[in-house]
Coordinates of C-alpha atoms in Angstrom, one line a residue:
Chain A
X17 CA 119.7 -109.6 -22.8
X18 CA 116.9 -107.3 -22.0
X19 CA 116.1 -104.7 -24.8
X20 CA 113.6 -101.9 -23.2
X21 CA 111.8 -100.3 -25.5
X22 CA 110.7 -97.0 -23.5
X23 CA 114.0 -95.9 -21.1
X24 CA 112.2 -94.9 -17.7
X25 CA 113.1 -90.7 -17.5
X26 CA 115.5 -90.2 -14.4
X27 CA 113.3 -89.1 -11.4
X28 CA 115.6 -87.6 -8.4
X29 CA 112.2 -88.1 -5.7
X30 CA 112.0 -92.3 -7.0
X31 CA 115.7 -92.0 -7.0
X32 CA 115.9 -91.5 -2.9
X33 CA 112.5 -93.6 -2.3
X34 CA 114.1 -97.2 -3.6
X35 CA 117.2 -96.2 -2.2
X36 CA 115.1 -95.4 1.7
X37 CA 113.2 -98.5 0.9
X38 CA 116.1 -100.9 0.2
X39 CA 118.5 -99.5 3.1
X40 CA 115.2 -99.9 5.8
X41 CA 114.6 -103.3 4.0
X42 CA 118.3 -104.3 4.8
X43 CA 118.6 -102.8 8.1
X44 CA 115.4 -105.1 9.1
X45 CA 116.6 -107.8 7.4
X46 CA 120.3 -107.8 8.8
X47 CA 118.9 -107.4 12.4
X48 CA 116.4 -110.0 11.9
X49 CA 119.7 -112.3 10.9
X50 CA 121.5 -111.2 13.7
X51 CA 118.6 -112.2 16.3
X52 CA 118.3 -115.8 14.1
X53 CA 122.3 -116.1 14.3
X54 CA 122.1 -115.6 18.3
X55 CA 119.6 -118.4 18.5
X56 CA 121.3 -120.4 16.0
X57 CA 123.6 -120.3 18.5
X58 CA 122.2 -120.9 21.6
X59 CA 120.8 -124.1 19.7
X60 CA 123.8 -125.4 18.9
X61 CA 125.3 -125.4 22.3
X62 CA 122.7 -126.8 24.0
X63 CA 123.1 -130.1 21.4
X64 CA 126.5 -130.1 22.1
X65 CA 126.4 -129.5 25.6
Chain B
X29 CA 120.4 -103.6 -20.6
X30 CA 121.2 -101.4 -17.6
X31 CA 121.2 -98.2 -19.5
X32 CA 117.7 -98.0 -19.8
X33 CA 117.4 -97.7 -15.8
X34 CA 120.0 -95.2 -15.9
X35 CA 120.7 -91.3 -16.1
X36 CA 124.2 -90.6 -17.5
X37 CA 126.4 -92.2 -14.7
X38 CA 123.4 -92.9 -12.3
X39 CA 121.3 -95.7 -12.2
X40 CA 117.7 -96.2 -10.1
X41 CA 118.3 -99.0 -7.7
X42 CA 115.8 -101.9 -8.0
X43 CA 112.7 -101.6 -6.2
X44 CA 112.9 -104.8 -3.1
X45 CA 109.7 -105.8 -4.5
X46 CA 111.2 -106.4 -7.7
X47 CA 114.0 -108.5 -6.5
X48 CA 111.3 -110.4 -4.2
X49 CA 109.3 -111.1 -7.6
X50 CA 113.0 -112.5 -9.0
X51 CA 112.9 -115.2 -6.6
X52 CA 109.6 -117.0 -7.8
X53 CA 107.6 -116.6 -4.8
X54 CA 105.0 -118.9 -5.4
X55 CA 107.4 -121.5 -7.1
X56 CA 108.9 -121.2 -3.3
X57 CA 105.6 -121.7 -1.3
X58 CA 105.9 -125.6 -2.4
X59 CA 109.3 -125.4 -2.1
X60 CA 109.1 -124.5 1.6
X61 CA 106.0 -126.8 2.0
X62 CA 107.7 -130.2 0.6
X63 CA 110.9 -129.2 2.5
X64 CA 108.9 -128.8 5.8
X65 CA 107.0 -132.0 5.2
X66 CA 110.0 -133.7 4.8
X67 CA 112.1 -132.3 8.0
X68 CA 108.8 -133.1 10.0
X69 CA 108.5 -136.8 9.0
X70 CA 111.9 -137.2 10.0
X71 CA 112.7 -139.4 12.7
X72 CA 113.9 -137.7 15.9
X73 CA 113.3 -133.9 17.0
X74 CA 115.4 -130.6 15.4
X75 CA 115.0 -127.7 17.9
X76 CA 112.0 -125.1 16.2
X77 CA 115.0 -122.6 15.5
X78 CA 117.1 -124.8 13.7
X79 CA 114.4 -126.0 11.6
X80 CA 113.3 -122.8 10.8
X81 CA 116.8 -121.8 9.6
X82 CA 116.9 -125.1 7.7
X83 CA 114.0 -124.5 5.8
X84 CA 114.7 -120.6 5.8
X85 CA 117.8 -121.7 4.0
X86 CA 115.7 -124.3 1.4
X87 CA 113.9 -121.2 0.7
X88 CA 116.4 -119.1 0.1
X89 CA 118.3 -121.4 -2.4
X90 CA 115.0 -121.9 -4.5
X91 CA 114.8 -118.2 -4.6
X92 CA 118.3 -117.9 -6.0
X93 CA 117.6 -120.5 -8.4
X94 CA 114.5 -118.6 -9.5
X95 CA 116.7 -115.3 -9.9
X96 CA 119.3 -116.6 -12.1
X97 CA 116.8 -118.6 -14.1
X98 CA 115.3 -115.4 -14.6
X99 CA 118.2 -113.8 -15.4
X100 CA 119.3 -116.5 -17.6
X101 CA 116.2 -116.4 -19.5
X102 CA 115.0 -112.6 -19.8
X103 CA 115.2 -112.8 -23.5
X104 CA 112.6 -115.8 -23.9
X105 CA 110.5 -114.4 -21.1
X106 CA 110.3 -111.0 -22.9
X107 CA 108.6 -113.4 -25.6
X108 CA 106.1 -114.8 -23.8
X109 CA 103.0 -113.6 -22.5
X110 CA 102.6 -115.1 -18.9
X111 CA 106.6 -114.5 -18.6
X112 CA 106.7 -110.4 -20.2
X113 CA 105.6 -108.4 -17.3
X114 CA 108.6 -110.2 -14.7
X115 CA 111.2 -107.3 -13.6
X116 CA 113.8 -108.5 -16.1
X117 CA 112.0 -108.6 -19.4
X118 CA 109.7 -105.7 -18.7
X119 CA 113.2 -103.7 -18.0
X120 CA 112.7 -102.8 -14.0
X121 CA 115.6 -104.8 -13.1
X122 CA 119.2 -104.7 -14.9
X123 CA 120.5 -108.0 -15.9
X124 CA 123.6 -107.4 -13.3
X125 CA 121.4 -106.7 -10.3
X126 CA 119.7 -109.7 -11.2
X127 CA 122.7 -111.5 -11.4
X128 CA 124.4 -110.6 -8.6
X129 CA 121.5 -111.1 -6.1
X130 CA 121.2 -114.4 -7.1
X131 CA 124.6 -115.5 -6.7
X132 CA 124.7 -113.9 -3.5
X133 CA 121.4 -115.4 -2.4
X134 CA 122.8 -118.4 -3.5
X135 CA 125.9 -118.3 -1.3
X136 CA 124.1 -117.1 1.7
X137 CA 121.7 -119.9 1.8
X138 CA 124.7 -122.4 1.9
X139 CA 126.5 -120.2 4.3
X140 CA 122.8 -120.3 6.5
X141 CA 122.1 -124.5 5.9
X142 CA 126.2 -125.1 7.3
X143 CA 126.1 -123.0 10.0
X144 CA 122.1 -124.3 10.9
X145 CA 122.1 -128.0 10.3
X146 CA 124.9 -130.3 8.5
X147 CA 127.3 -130.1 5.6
X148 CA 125.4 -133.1 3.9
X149 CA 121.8 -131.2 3.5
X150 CA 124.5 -128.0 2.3
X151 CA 125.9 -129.8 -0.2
X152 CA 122.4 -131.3 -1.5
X153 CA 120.9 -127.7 -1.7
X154 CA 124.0 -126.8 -3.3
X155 CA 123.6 -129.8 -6.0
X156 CA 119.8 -128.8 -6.3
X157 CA 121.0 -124.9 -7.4
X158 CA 123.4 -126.1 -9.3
X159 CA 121.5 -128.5 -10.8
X160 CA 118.6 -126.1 -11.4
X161 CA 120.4 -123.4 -13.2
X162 CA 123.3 -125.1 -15.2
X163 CA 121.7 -128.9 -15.9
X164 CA 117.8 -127.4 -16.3
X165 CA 117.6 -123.5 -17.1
X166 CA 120.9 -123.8 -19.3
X167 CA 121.3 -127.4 -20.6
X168 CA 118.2 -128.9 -21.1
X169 CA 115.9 -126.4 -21.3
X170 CA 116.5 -125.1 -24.4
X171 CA 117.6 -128.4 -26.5
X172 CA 115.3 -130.8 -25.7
X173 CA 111.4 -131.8 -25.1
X174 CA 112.3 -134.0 -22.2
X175 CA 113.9 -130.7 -20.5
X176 CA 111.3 -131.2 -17.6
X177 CA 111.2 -134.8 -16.9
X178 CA 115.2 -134.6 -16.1
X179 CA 114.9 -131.1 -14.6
X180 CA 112.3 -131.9 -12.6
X181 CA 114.6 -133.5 -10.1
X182 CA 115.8 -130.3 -9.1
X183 CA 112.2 -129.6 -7.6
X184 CA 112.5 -132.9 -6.4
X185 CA 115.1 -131.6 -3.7
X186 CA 113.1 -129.8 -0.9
X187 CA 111.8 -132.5 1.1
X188 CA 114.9 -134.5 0.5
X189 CA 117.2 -132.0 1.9
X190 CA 114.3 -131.3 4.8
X191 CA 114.6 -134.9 5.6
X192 CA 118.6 -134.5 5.9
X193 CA 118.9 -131.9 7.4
X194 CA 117.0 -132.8 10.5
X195 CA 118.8 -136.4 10.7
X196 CA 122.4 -135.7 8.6
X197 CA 121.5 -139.1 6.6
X198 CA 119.1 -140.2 3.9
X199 CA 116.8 -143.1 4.3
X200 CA 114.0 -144.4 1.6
X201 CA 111.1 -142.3 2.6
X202 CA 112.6 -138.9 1.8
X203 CA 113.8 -140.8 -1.2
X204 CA 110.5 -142.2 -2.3
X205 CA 109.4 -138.5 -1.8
X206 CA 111.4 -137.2 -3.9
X207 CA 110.6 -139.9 -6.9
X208 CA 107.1 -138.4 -6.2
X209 CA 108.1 -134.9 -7.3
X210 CA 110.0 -136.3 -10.1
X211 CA 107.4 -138.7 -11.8
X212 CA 104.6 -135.4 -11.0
X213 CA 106.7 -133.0 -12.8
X214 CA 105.8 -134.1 -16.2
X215 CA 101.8 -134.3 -15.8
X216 CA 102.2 -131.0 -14.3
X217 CA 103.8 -129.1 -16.4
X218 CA 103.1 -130.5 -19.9
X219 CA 99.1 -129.8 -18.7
X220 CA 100.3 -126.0 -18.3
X221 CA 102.7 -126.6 -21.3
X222 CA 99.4 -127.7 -23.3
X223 CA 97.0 -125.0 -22.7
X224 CA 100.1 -122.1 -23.4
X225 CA 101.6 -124.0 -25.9
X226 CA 101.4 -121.2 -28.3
X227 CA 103.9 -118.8 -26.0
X228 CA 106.5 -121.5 -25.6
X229 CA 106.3 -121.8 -29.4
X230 CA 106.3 -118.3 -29.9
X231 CA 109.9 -118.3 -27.5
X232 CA 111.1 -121.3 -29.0
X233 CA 111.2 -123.3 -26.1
X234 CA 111.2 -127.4 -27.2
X235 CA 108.1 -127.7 -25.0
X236 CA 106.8 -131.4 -25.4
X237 CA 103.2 -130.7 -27.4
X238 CA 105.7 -127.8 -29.4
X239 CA 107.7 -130.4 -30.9
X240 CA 106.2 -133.6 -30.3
X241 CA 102.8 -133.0 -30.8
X242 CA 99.4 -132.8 -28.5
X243 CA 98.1 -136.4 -29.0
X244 CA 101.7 -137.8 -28.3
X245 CA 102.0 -135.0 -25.1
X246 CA 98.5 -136.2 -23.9
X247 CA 99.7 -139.7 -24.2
X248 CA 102.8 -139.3 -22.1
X249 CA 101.0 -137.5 -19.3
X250 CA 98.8 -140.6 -19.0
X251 CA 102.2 -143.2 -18.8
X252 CA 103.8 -140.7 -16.0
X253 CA 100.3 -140.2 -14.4
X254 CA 100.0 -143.9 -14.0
X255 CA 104.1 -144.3 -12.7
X256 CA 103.5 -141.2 -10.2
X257 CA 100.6 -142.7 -8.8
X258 CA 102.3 -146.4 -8.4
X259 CA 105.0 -144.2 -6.6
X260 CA 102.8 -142.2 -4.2
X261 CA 101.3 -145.0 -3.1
X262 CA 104.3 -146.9 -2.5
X263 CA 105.9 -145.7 1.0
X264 CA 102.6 -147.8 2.9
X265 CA 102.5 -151.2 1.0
X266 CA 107.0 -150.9 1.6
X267 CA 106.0 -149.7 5.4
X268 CA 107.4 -146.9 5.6
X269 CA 104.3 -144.7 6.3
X270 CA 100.7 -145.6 7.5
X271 CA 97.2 -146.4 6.7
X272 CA 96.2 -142.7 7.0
X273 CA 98.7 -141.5 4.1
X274 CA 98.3 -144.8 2.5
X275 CA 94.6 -144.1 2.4
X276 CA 95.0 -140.5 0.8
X277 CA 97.3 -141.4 -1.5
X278 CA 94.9 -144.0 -2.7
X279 CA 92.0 -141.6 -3.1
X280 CA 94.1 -138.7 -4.7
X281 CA 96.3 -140.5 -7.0
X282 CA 92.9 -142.3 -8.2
X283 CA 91.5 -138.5 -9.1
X284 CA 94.7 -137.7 -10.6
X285 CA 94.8 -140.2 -12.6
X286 CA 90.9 -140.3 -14.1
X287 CA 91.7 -136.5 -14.7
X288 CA 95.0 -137.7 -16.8
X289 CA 93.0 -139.9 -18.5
X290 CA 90.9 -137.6 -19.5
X291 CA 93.3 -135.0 -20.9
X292 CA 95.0 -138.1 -21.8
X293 CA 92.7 -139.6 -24.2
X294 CA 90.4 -136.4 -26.0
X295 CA 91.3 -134.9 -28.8
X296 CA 90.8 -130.5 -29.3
X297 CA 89.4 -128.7 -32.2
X298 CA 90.1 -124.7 -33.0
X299 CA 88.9 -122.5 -29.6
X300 CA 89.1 -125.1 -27.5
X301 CA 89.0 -123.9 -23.7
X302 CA 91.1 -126.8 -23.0
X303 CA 89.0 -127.2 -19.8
X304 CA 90.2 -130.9 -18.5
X305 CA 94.2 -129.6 -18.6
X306 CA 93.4 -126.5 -16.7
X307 CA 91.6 -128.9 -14.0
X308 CA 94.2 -131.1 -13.9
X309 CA 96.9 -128.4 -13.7
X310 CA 95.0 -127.0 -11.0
X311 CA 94.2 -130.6 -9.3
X312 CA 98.2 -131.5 -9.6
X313 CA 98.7 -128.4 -7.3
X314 CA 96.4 -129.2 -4.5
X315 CA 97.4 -133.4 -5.1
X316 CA 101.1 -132.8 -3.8
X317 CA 100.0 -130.3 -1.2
X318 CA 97.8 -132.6 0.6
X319 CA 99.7 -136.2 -0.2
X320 CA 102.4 -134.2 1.6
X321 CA 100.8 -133.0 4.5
X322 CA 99.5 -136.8 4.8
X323 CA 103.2 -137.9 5.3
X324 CA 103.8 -135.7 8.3
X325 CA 100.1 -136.2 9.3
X326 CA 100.8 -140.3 9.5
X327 CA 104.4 -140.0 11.0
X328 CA 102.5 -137.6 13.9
X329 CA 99.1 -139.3 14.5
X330 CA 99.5 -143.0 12.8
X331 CA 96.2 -145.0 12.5

């Protein structure tokens, strides 16, 4: 689909920084989604309480 | 394709920031805000966290939509100058990354409206993505110049599914709402459509003024201009909202459509700024923004 004219040269350091970034990004994210799903939860059985 | 992010079997993961720019972040800001207007003019009262999930969920599904539009159309993107620099086309992203965030963006916003609200506003978001990638991005977009006039009904969605969600059933007023967003798609984007005309032509997109023509483009956003305003109005002489959104939509549909009548009846020589459809672009922004913060406005504090 995409044809790039200049391949980006393999760089070890960026390499480990998007891979830190994404796994801190994740772990933030899933823990926000756990704290949602908890009150999600709460929610729910207080409706059908 | 994914080689060029790659060093013999490794590849550099995408940067977050370029899978954020995938899901067409400010596309989504009037998303969210239609989808919010519509959950809070609904009748009754959701608790705050399910209505944030709700419309975390709306969110989500327009971003998936985005990403596999994108994905879909990195090719004609790379041909286009307001579309080259996106992750896909300007080779950040590979097309698989792409592919498979979108798809699983797509499932987890289902997954997130079931479990938040009710299966009825899951399977309308489901319908909108659907509709989005497979009746608009892949069907219509290409073939024909009437791509956005049918399409726009997937943008149409958000305030439909806010509405929905918060009472599990649809009534006119979320239904009016969403013929708003349909008859405002046209004058929308055929104003953006005329002043970039050249890059859709260059990507061989069917654009409206690419293969009809300006005058007959110009002519067109004056007929919807005239429909959309007729159908903004509509929800306070029907009774279904009040004096203070009847008023605005009164006023604003008024400026929309003396700015469609100017873009709507001039004609452009060579160099033309095309200053009128780059106000009324702009104006058709704001127009929905505030003729949607009027319906929750009326429904809270009615004149």
């Amino acid at each position: 689909m995409t044809e790039k004219p200049n391949p980006e040269p393999f760089d070890e350091a960026e390499y480990r920084r998007r891979q830190r970034s994404r796994a801190n990004m994740m772990a933030w994210m899933l823990g926000a989604l756990a704290i949602l799903f908890f009150f999600i939860t709460i929610a729910k059985m207080q409706i059908f309480s | 394709m994914a080689q060029s992010l790659t060093h013999g079997e490794m590849a550099l993961p995408a940067d977050w920031r370029d899978l954020f720019a995938l899901t067409k972040p400010r596309v989504m800001s009037l998303v969210v805000f239609t989808a919010l207007c519509g959950l809070l003019a609904a009748p009754g009262s959701v608790p705050p966290v399910l209505a944030f999930s709700s419309i975390l969920a709306i969110a989500l599904g327009a971003g998936a939509s985005g990403a596999l539009n994108q994905w879909y159309e990195a090719g004609l993107d790379a041909k286009m100058k307001r579309t080259a620099g996106r992750p896909l086309p300007a080779g950040r992203l590979d097309p698989q990354t792409a592919l498979q965030f979108g798809v699983g963006l797509a499932a987890f916003s289902l997954f997130l409206m079931l479990f938040a609200s009710n299966w009825q506003a899951t399977l309308l978001l489901a319908v909108s993505i659907l509709f989005y990638v497979f009746v608009y991005t892949m069907w219509l977009k290409p073939r024909t110049p009437q791509n956005i006039v049918i399409g726009g009904a997937a943008g149409a969605f958000p305030p439909l599914i806010g509405w929905v969600a918060a009472t599990g059933s649809i009534a006119p007023l979320p239904v009016l709402l969403f013929l708003l967003i349909f008859l405002w798609t046209p004058p929308h984007f055929w104003a953006l459509a005329l002043f970039v005309r050249s890059d859709y032509a260059a990507a061989g997109i069917p654009m409206m003024p690419v293969v009809a023509g300006e005058k007959s483009t110009r002519r067109q956003i004056l007929f919807y201009a005239l429909i959309m305003a007729a159908a903004a109005i509509a929800p306070w002489p029907l009774g279904y909202t009040g004096a203070l959104y009847g008023w605005t939509a009164v006023i604003l549909s008024a400026i929309f459509v003396a700015l469609s009548v100017q873009v709507g009846t001039r004609t452009t020589g060579e160099g033309d700024l095309m200053q009128p459809e780059k106000r009324l672009f702009a104006y058709s922004i704001a127009y929905l923004f505030i003729l949607f913060g009027a319906v929750v406005a009326d429904h809270w504090w009615p004149l």
